[in-house]
PDB file of C-alpha atoms in Angstrom:
ATOM      1  CA  MET A   1       0.344  -0.174  -0.039  1.00  0.00           C
ATOM      2  CA  ALA A   2       1.448   3.564  -1.077  1.00  0.00           C
ATOM      3  CA  LEU A   3       1.613   5.871   1.861  1.00  0.00           C
ATOM      4  CA  ASN A   4       2.666   8.508   0.226  1.00  0.00           C
ATOM      5  CA  PRO A   5       2.435  10.921  -2.884  1.00  0.00           C
ATOM      6  CA  GLN A   6       3.677   8.232  -5.987  1.00  0.00           C
ATOM      7  CA  LEU A   7       7.348  10.183  -7.101  1.00  0.00           C
ATOM      8  CA  ARG A   8       7.321   9.262 -10.448  1.00  0.00           C
ATOM      9  CA  GLU A   9       7.772  11.945 -12.868  1.00  0.00           C
ATOM     10  CA  TRP A  10      10.640  14.247 -12.167  1.00  0.00           C
ATOM     11  CA  GLN A  11      10.849  15.836 -15.669  1.00  0.00           C
ATOM     12  CA  GLY A  12      11.370  19.999 -14.780  1.00  0.00           C
ATOM     13  CA  LYS A  13      10.638  18.944 -10.213  1.00  0.00           C
ATOM     14  CA  THR A  14      12.994  20.685  -7.719  1.00  0.00           C
ATOM     15  CA  VAL A  15      14.806  18.734  -5.748  1.00  0.00           C
ATOM     16  CA  TRP A  16      17.062  19.900  -2.836  1.00  0.00           C
ATOM     17  CA  LEU A  17      19.386  17.539  -2.001  1.00  0.00           C
ATOM     18  CA  VAL A  18      21.537  18.131   1.530  1.00  0.00           C
ATOM     19  CA  GLY A  19      25.156  16.383   2.071  1.00  0.00           C
ATOM     20  CA  ALA A  20      25.566  15.728  -1.852  1.00  0.00           C
ATOM     21  CA  SER A  21      29.215  15.841  -1.932  1.00  0.00           C
ATOM     22  CA  SER A  22      29.762  12.260  -2.040  1.00  0.00           C
ATOM     23  CA  GLY A  23      28.101   8.821  -1.487  1.00  0.00           C
ATOM     24  CA  ILE A  24      24.781   8.169  -1.936  1.00  0.00           C
ATOM     25  CA  GLY A  25      23.729  11.577  -1.719  1.00  0.00           C
ATOM     26  CA  ARG A  26      25.851  12.200  -5.344  1.00  0.00           C
ATOM     27  CA  ALA A  27      24.922   8.703  -6.925  1.00  0.00           C
ATOM     28  CA  LEU A  28      21.470  10.092  -5.985  1.00  0.00           C
ATOM     29  CA  ALA A  29      21.897  13.899  -7.777  1.00  0.00           C
ATOM     30  CA  GLU A  30      22.982  12.052 -11.079  1.00  0.00           C
ATOM     31  CA  ALA A  31      20.496  10.148 -10.963  1.00  0.00           C
ATOM     32  CA  LEU A  32      17.425  12.819 -10.489  1.00  0.00           C
ATOM     33  CA  HIS A  33      19.297  14.748 -12.789  1.00  0.00           C
ATOM     34  CA  ALA A  34      19.147  12.252 -16.016  1.00  0.00           C
ATOM     35  CA  ALA A  35      15.995  11.586 -15.226  1.00  0.00           C
ATOM     36  CA  GLY A  36      14.646  14.979 -15.720  1.00  0.00           C
ATOM     37  CA  ALA A  37      15.211  16.672 -12.351  1.00  0.00           C
ATOM     38  CA  LYS A  38      16.194  20.180 -11.361  1.00  0.00           C
ATOM     39  CA  VAL A  39      19.024  19.640  -8.756  1.00  0.00           C
ATOM     40  CA  VAL A  40      20.355  21.707  -6.088  1.00  0.00           C
ATOM     41  CA  VAL A  41      22.934  20.500  -4.784  1.00  0.00           C
ATOM     42  CA  SER A  42      24.198  21.458  -1.334  1.00  0.00           C
ATOM     43  CA  ALA A  43      27.511  20.051   1.543  1.00  0.00           C
ATOM     44  CA  ARG A  44      30.436  21.498   2.736  1.00  0.00           C
ATOM     45  CA  ASN A  45      32.653  21.005   0.400  1.00  0.00           C
ATOM     46  CA  ALA A  46      32.436  23.908  -2.033  1.00  0.00           C
ATOM     47  CA  ALA A  47      35.176  22.429  -5.001  1.00  0.00           C
ATOM     48  CA  LEU A  48      32.718  19.314  -5.175  1.00  0.00           C
ATOM     49  CA  LEU A  49      29.313  20.546  -5.682  1.00  0.00           C
ATOM     50  CA  ASP A  50      31.460  23.117  -8.184  1.00  0.00           C
ATOM     51  CA  GLU A  51      32.033  20.144  -9.942  1.00  0.00           C
ATOM     52  CA  PHE A  52      28.952  18.297 -10.300  1.00  0.00           C
ATOM     53  CA  VAL A  53      27.360  21.885 -11.283  1.00  0.00           C
ATOM     54  CA  GLN A  54      30.230  21.190 -14.403  1.00  0.00           C
ATOM     55  CA  GLN A  55      29.524  18.267 -15.095  1.00  0.00           C
ATOM     56  CA  HIS A  56      25.787  18.274 -15.186  1.00  0.00           C
ATOM     57  CA  PRO A  57      24.337  21.745 -16.577  1.00  0.00           C
ATOM     58  CA  GLY A  58      20.914  23.101 -15.778  1.00  0.00           C
ATOM     59  CA  SER A  59      22.264  22.433 -11.816  1.00  0.00           C
ATOM     60  CA  LEU A  60      22.739  24.609  -8.404  1.00  0.00           C
ATOM     61  CA  ALA A  61      24.903  24.897  -5.717  1.00  0.00           C
ATOM     62  CA  LEU A  62      24.532  25.891  -2.438  1.00  0.00           C
ATOM     63  CA  PRO A  63      27.645  25.197  -0.207  1.00  0.00           C
ATOM     64  CA  LEU A  64      26.732  25.339   3.299  1.00  0.00           C
ATOM     65  CA  ASP A  65      27.022  23.620   7.167  1.00  0.00           C
ATOM     66  CA  VAL A  66      24.257  21.937   8.465  1.00  0.00           C
ATOM     67  CA  GLN A  67      24.910  22.941  11.594  1.00  0.00           C
ATOM     68  CA  ASP A  68      24.919  26.651  11.334  1.00  0.00           C
ATOM     69  CA  ALA A  69      20.726  26.830  10.662  1.00  0.00           C
ATOM     70  CA  ALA A  70      21.862  30.532   9.711  1.00  0.00           C
ATOM     71  CA  ASN A  71      22.815  28.957   6.648  1.00  0.00           C
ATOM     72  CA  LEU A  72      20.345  26.601   6.273  1.00  0.00           C
ATOM     73  CA  HIS A  73      17.423  30.125   5.479  1.00  0.00           C
ATOM     74  CA  ALA A  74      20.110  31.153   3.530  1.00  0.00           C
ATOM     75  CA  ALA A  75      20.634  28.278   1.263  1.00  0.00           C
ATOM     76  CA  LEU A  76      16.272  27.733   0.888  1.00  0.00           C
ATOM     77  CA  GLY A  77      15.879  31.759   0.510  1.00  0.00           C
ATOM     78  CA  GLU A  78      18.573  31.229  -3.031  1.00  0.00           C
ATOM     79  CA  LEU A  79      16.601  28.592  -3.939  1.00  0.00           C
ATOM     80  CA  LEU A  80      13.456  29.886  -3.828  1.00  0.00           C
ATOM     81  CA  LYS A  81      14.757  32.955  -5.561  1.00  0.00           C
ATOM     82  CA  SER A  82      15.667  30.758  -8.482  1.00  0.00           C
ATOM     83  CA  HIS A  83      13.173  27.807  -8.766  1.00  0.00           C
ATOM     84  CA  GLY A  84      10.302  28.739  -6.891  1.00  0.00           C
ATOM     85  CA  ARG A  85       9.255  25.776  -4.919  1.00  0.00           C
ATOM     86  CA  VAL A  86      10.952  22.402  -3.857  1.00  0.00           C
ATOM     87  CA  ASP A  87       9.103  19.381  -4.863  1.00  0.00           C
ATOM     88  CA  LEU A  88      11.365  16.953  -3.056  1.00  0.00           C
ATOM     89  CA  CYS A  89      14.005  17.443  -0.088  1.00  0.00           C
ATOM     90  CA  VAL A  90      16.607  15.018   0.614  1.00  0.00           C
ATOM     91  CA  TYR A  91      18.361  15.128   3.738  1.00  0.00           C
ATOM     92  CA  CYS A  92      22.149  13.349   3.126  1.00  0.00           C
ATOM     93  CA  ALA A  93      24.010  14.363   5.721  1.00  0.00           C
ATOM     94  CA  GLY A  94      26.370  12.417   7.998  1.00  0.00           C
ATOM     95  CA  HIS A  95      29.404  11.215  10.420  1.00  0.00           C
ATOM     96  CA  TYR A  96      30.090   7.968  11.267  1.00  0.00           C
ATOM     97  CA  GLN A  97      33.239   7.042  12.920  1.00  0.00           C
ATOM     98  CA  ALA A  98      33.050   3.575  14.961  1.00  0.00           C
ATOM     99  CA  MET A  99      33.205   3.148  18.777  1.00  0.00           C
ATOM    100  CA  ARG A 100      32.708   1.304  21.395  1.00  0.00           C
ATOM    101  CA  ALA A 101      32.176   2.031  24.745  1.00  0.00           C
ATOM    102  CA  GLN A 102      36.159   1.545  26.070  1.00  0.00           C
ATOM    103  CA  GLN A 103      37.142   4.096  23.823  1.00  0.00           C
ATOM    104  CA  PHE A 104      34.091   6.956  23.802  1.00  0.00           C
ATOM    105  CA  ASN A 105      35.061  10.377  23.247  1.00  0.00           C
ATOM    106  CA  LEU A 106      31.955  13.064  24.212  1.00  0.00           C
ATOM    107  CA  ALA A 107      33.444  15.562  21.372  1.00  0.00           C
ATOM    108  CA  GLU A 108      33.071  13.129  18.335  1.00  0.00           C
ATOM    109  CA  ALA A 109      29.530  12.382  20.331  1.00  0.00           C
ATOM    110  CA  LEU A 110      28.165  14.775  19.789  1.00  0.00           C
ATOM    111  CA  LEU A 111      29.722  15.845  16.554  1.00  0.00           C
ATOM    112  CA  HIS A 112      27.370  12.972  15.662  1.00  0.00           C
ATOM    113  CA  LEU A 113      24.578  14.516  17.311  1.00  0.00           C
ATOM    114  CA  GLN A 114      25.072  17.756  15.061  1.00  0.00           C
ATOM    115  CA  ILE A 115      25.294  16.213  12.339  1.00  0.00           C
ATOM    116  CA  ASN A 116      23.219  13.346  11.625  1.00  0.00           C
ATOM    117  CA  TYR A 117      20.240  14.357  14.367  1.00  0.00           C
ATOM    118  CA  VAL A 118      20.267  18.352  14.596  1.00  0.00           C
ATOM    119  CA  GLY A 119      21.177  19.184  11.073  1.00  0.00           C
ATOM    120  CA  ALA A 120      18.035  17.793  10.237  1.00  0.00           C
ATOM    121  CA  LEU A 121      16.670  19.968  13.023  1.00  0.00           C
ATOM    122  CA  ASN A 122      17.785  22.812  11.604  1.00  0.00           C
ATOM    123  CA  LEU A 123      16.864  21.930   7.721  1.00  0.00           C
ATOM    124  CA  LEU A 124      13.098  21.704   8.932  1.00  0.00           C
ATOM    125  CA  ASP A 125      12.765  24.717  10.621  1.00  0.00           C
ATOM    126  CA  ALA A 126      13.852  26.592   7.257  1.00  0.00           C
ATOM    127  CA  LEU A 127      11.665  24.149   5.668  1.00  0.00           C
ATOM    128  CA  LEU A 128       8.740  23.411   7.169  1.00  0.00           C
ATOM    129  CA  PRO A 129       7.121  26.512   6.633  1.00  0.00           C
ATOM    130  CA  GLN A 130       7.480  26.266   2.971  1.00  0.00           C
ATOM    131  CA  LEU A 131       6.755  23.214   2.777  1.00  0.00           C
ATOM    132  CA  LEU A 132       2.818  23.834   4.802  1.00  0.00           C
ATOM    133  CA  ARG A 133       2.583  26.883   2.585  1.00  0.00           C
ATOM    134  CA  GLN A 134       3.115  24.357  -0.348  1.00  0.00           C
ATOM    135  CA  ALA A 135       0.802  22.154   0.982  1.00  0.00           C
ATOM    136  CA  GLU A 136      -1.859  25.098   1.886  1.00  0.00           C
ATOM    137  CA  ALA A 137      -1.504  25.677  -2.438  1.00  0.00           C
ATOM    138  CA  GLY A 138      -2.508  22.355  -3.158  1.00  0.00           C
ATOM    139  CA  GLN A 139       1.517  21.673  -4.437  1.00  0.00           C
ATOM    140  CA  GLY A 140       2.429  18.937  -2.369  1.00  0.00           C
ATOM    141  CA  GLY A 141       5.974  18.577  -1.550  1.00  0.00           C
ATOM    142  CA  HIS A 142       8.122  15.146  -0.635  1.00  0.00           C
ATOM    143  CA  LEU A 143      10.866  15.154   2.518  1.00  0.00           C
ATOM    144  CA  SER A 144      13.177  12.589   3.134  1.00  0.00           C
ATOM    145  CA  LEU A 145      15.637  11.437   5.615  1.00  0.00           C
ATOM    146  CA  VAL A 146      18.349   9.206   4.959  1.00  0.00           C
ATOM    147  CA  SER A 147      19.000   7.437   8.493  1.00  0.00           C
ATOM    148  CA  SER A 148      20.618   3.658   8.785  1.00  0.00           C
ATOM    149  CA  VAL A 149      19.917   0.419   9.552  1.00  0.00           C
ATOM    150  CA  ALA A 150      22.392   0.947  12.740  1.00  0.00           C
ATOM    151  CA  GLY A 151      19.130   3.253  13.781  1.00  0.00           C
ATOM    152  CA  TYR A 152      17.151  -0.398  14.248  1.00  0.00           C
ATOM    153  CA  ARG A 153      18.839  -1.609  17.320  1.00  0.00           C
ATOM    154  CA  GLY A 154      21.913  -1.333  19.542  1.00  0.00           C
ATOM    155  CA  LEU A 155      25.200  -2.376  17.266  1.00  0.00           C
ATOM    156  CA  PRO A 156      28.644  -2.980  17.668  1.00  0.00           C
ATOM    157  CA  LYS A 157      30.869   0.009  17.439  1.00  0.00           C
ATOM    158  CA  SER A 158      27.930   2.146  16.736  1.00  0.00           C
ATOM    159  CA  LEU A 159      28.075   4.030  20.344  1.00  0.00           C
ATOM    160  CA  ALA A 160      27.491   7.663  18.693  1.00  0.00           C
ATOM    161  CA  TYR A 161      26.144   6.282  15.340  1.00  0.00           C
ATOM    162  CA  GLY A 162      23.488   4.487  16.555  1.00  0.00           C
ATOM    163  CA  PRO A 163      21.864   6.153  18.664  1.00  0.00           C
ATOM    164  CA  THR A 164      21.329   9.549  16.502  1.00  0.00           C
ATOM    165  CA  LYS A 165      20.497   7.813  13.625  1.00  0.00           C
ATOM    166  CA  ALA A 166      17.433   6.116  15.653  1.00  0.00           C
ATOM    167  CA  ALA A 167      16.599   9.704  16.918  1.00  0.00           C
ATOM    168  CA  LEU A 168      16.176  10.178  12.653  1.00  0.00           C
ATOM    169  CA  THR A 169      13.892   7.685  12.120  1.00  0.00           C
ATOM    170  CA  HIS A 170      11.401   8.214  14.872  1.00  0.00           C
ATOM    171  CA  LEU A 171      11.318  12.215  13.515  1.00  0.00           C
ATOM    172  CA  ALA A 172      10.567  10.693   9.992  1.00  0.00           C
ATOM    173  CA  GLU A 173       7.574   8.986  11.565  1.00  0.00           C
ATOM    174  CA  THR A 174       6.460  11.849  13.933  1.00  0.00           C
ATOM    175  CA  LEU A 175       6.584  14.068  10.478  1.00  0.00           C
ATOM    176  CA  TYR A 176       4.506  11.458   8.449  1.00  0.00           C
ATOM    177  CA  LEU A 177       1.808  11.534  11.135  1.00  0.00           C
ATOM    178  CA  ASP A 178       1.731  15.181  10.758  1.00  0.00           C
ATOM    179  CA  LEU A 179       2.539  15.906   7.506  1.00  0.00           C
ATOM    180  CA  ALA A 180       0.530  12.958   5.501  1.00  0.00           C
ATOM    181  CA  PRO A 181      -2.983  14.252   6.126  1.00  0.00           C
ATOM    182  CA  LEU A 182      -1.758  18.073   4.455  1.00  0.00           C
ATOM    183  CA  GLY A 183      -0.992  16.304   1.046  1.00  0.00           C
ATOM    184  CA  LEU A 184       3.046  15.620   1.836  1.00  0.00           C
ATOM    185  CA  GLY A 185       5.198  13.359   1.635  1.00  0.00           C
ATOM    186  CA  VAL A 186       7.229  12.152   4.215  1.00  0.00           C
ATOM    187  CA  SER A 187       9.686   8.804   4.005  1.00  0.00           C
ATOM    188  CA  VAL A 188      12.956   7.532   5.501  1.00  0.00           C
ATOM    189  CA  VAL A 189      15.761   5.688   4.194  1.00  0.00           C
ATOM    190  CA  HIS A 190      17.144   2.228   6.127  1.00  0.00           C
ATOM    191  CA  PRO A 191      20.561   1.875   4.106  1.00  0.00           C
ATOM    192  CA  GLY A 192      22.497  -0.979   4.721  1.00  0.00           C
ATOM    193  CA  PHE A 193      26.546  -0.944   3.676  1.00  0.00           C
ATOM    194  CA  VAL A 194      26.751   0.694   1.055  1.00  0.00           C
ATOM    195  CA  ALA A 195      30.725   1.685  -0.015  1.00  0.00           C
ATOM    196  CA  THR A 196      31.067   5.278   0.367  1.00  0.00           C
ATOM    197  CA  PRO A 197      33.695   7.632   2.193  1.00  0.00           C
ATOM    198  CA  LEU A 198      31.735   6.650   5.492  1.00  0.00           C
ATOM    199  CA  THR A 199      32.469   2.539   5.608  1.00  0.00           C
ATOM    200  CA  ALA A 200      35.705   3.236   3.549  1.00  0.00           C
ATOM    201  CA  GLY A 201      37.554   3.353   7.010  1.00  0.00           C
ATOM    202  CA  ASN A 202      35.143  -0.125   8.574  1.00  0.00           C
ATOM    203  CA  ASP A 203      38.346  -2.431   9.519  1.00  0.00           C
ATOM    204  CA  PHE A 204      35.486  -5.908   9.993  1.00  0.00           C
ATOM    205  CA  SER A 205      32.935  -7.404   6.616  1.00  0.00           C
ATOM    206  CA  MET A 206      30.451  -5.420   5.541  1.00  0.00           C
ATOM    207  CA  PRO A 207      27.824  -7.892   4.412  1.00  0.00           C
ATOM    208  CA  ALA A 208      25.752  -7.690   1.173  1.00  0.00           C
ATOM    209  CA  LEU A 209      27.835  -4.295   0.436  1.00  0.00           C
ATOM    210  CA  ILE A 210      26.254  -2.124  -2.074  1.00  0.00           C
ATOM    211  CA  SER A 211      27.147   0.853  -4.012  1.00  0.00           C
ATOM    212  CA  PRO A 212      25.722   4.325  -4.031  1.00  0.00           C
ATOM    213  CA  VAL A 213      24.495   3.621  -7.579  1.00  0.00           C
ATOM    214  CA  GLN A 214      22.610   0.565  -6.511  1.00  0.00           C
ATOM    215  CA  ALA A 215      21.673   2.748  -2.984  1.00  0.00           C
ATOM    216  CA  ALA A 216      19.990   5.571  -5.564  1.00  0.00           C
ATOM    217  CA  GLN A 217      18.260   3.277  -7.601  1.00  0.00           C
ATOM    218  CA  ALA A 218      16.245   1.944  -5.206  1.00  0.00           C
ATOM    219  CA  MET A 219      15.564   5.047  -3.777  1.00  0.00           C
ATOM    220  CA  LEU A 220      14.171   5.777  -7.351  1.00  0.00           C
ATOM    221  CA  GLY A 221      12.068   2.480  -6.861  1.00  0.00           C
ATOM    222  CA  ASP A 222      10.554   3.263  -3.403  1.00  0.00           C
ATOM    223  CA  TRP A 223       9.490   6.395  -4.515  1.00  0.00           C
ATOM    224  CA  ALA A 224       8.226   6.275  -7.087  1.00  0.00           C
ATOM    225  CA  LYS A 225       5.873   2.800  -5.532  1.00  0.00           C
ATOM    226  CA  GLY A 226       4.923   5.549  -2.417  1.00  0.00           C
ATOM    227  CA  ARG A 227       6.779   4.093   0.170  1.00  0.00           C
ATOM    228  CA  PHE A 228       7.518   5.415   3.483  1.00  0.00           C
ATOM    229  CA  GLU A 229      10.764   3.534   4.609  1.00  0.00           C
ATOM    230  CA  ILE A 230      12.568   2.539   2.477  1.00  0.00           C
ATOM    231  CA  HIS A 231      15.826  -0.006   2.852  1.00  0.00           C
ATOM    232  CA  PHE A 232      18.311  -1.769   0.890  1.00  0.00           C
ATOM    233  CA  PRO A 233      19.866  -4.245   0.311  1.00  0.00           C
ATOM    234  CA  ARG A 234      16.687  -6.442   0.489  1.00  0.00           C
ATOM    235  CA  ARG A 235      18.579  -9.758   1.441  1.00  0.00           C
ATOM    236  CA  PHE A 236      20.562  -7.342   4.350  1.00  0.00           C
ATOM    237  CA  THR A 237      17.874  -5.045   5.684  1.00  0.00           C
ATOM    238  CA  LEU A 238      15.448  -7.838   5.961  1.00  0.00           C
ATOM    239  CA  TRP A 239      17.245  -9.706   8.043  1.00  0.00           C
ATOM    240  CA  MET A 240      18.168  -7.317  10.022  1.00  0.00           C
ATOM    241  CA  LYS A 241      14.124  -5.772  10.520  1.00  0.00           C
ATOM    242  CA  LEU A 242      13.815  -9.595  12.089  1.00  0.00           C
ATOM    243  CA  LEU A 243      15.974  -8.697  14.491  1.00  0.00           C
ATOM    244  CA  ARG A 244      14.577  -6.441  15.651  1.00  0.00           C
ATOM    245  CA  GLN A 245      11.913  -8.150  16.599  1.00  0.00           C
ATOM    246  CA  LEU A 246      13.830 -10.770  18.525  1.00  0.00           C
ATOM    247  CA  SER A 247      13.895 -10.831  23.103  1.00  0.00           C
ATOM    248  CA  TYR A 248      16.881  -8.773  23.841  1.00  0.00           C
ATOM    249  CA  GLY A 249      18.340 -11.602  25.725  1.00  0.00           C
ATOM    250  CA  LEU A 250      18.296 -14.050  22.170  1.00  0.00           C
ATOM    251  CA  TYR A 251      19.236 -10.511  20.060  1.00  0.00           C
ATOM    252  CA  PHE A 252      22.335  -9.744  21.726  1.00  0.00           C
ATOM    253  CA  ARG A 253      23.303 -13.689  21.046  1.00  0.00           C
ATOM    254  CA  VAL A 254      22.720 -13.289  17.761  1.00  0.00           C
ATOM    255  CA  VAL A 255      24.368  -9.901  17.319  1.00  0.00           C
ATOM    256  CA  ARG A 256      27.656 -11.015  19.512  1.00  0.00           C
ATOM    257  CA  ARG A 257      27.580 -14.943  17.751  1.00  0.00           C
ATOM    258  CA  ALA A 258      27.657 -12.810  14.525  1.00  0.00           C
ATOM    259  CA  THR A 259      30.575 -10.368  14.779  1.00  0.00           C
ATOM    260  CA  GLY A 260      32.773 -12.176  17.166  1.00  0.00           C
ATOM    261  CA  LEU A 261      32.499  -9.143  19.376  1.00  0.00           C
TER     262      LEU A 261
END
């Protein structure tokens, strides 16, 4: 059953990707540009955004830091001046550093929180009024938050990362309850392991690893079906969803045995 308006036709649609300098965000920007969308890319690395614009005529780069709410307000203002509306906004910004309790680092944990979760709140502060205006005018719009299967349940080495993604998932669920009755779409993305700069430093096996291009195609496919939750690769994320249903005692035994930790 479709929980959101189905996003199938991208020609002329305005898409704002926050966190699009590399990884899933960059691959998604490329796929949407190829589909005819008017792509706006944001991230801290202005050089990589300029490179994208040079390679994809008609796109727009708006560098920003998601930790700075004023940056997001200013970027949205520029976007609206040139494009007038936002048909889809995807929060792809993320930070990841493996952490266990034996090496707890407060500064690093807070950095995860600021980028992975508070950054999304900063985006909402800027974007929600515009989406609500569009809803009132019957124009719609869609917000998608990129979370992770690490937010399903506690995982080894995910002491800083996992809780922020759990919060992002909860945020998306609550936003859906508020915004769907207004005709606005909300979705949450739960990737498994994707070969990105964030995962390149992992020193453990990453089962069912896929490319950013495969991730982008999975997202486009599920938006077209109107899904609220988008998760991939299916064989891995379905296994993780099954683990989520286990009792804590059994879950902890399974995870420790699987990881050797």
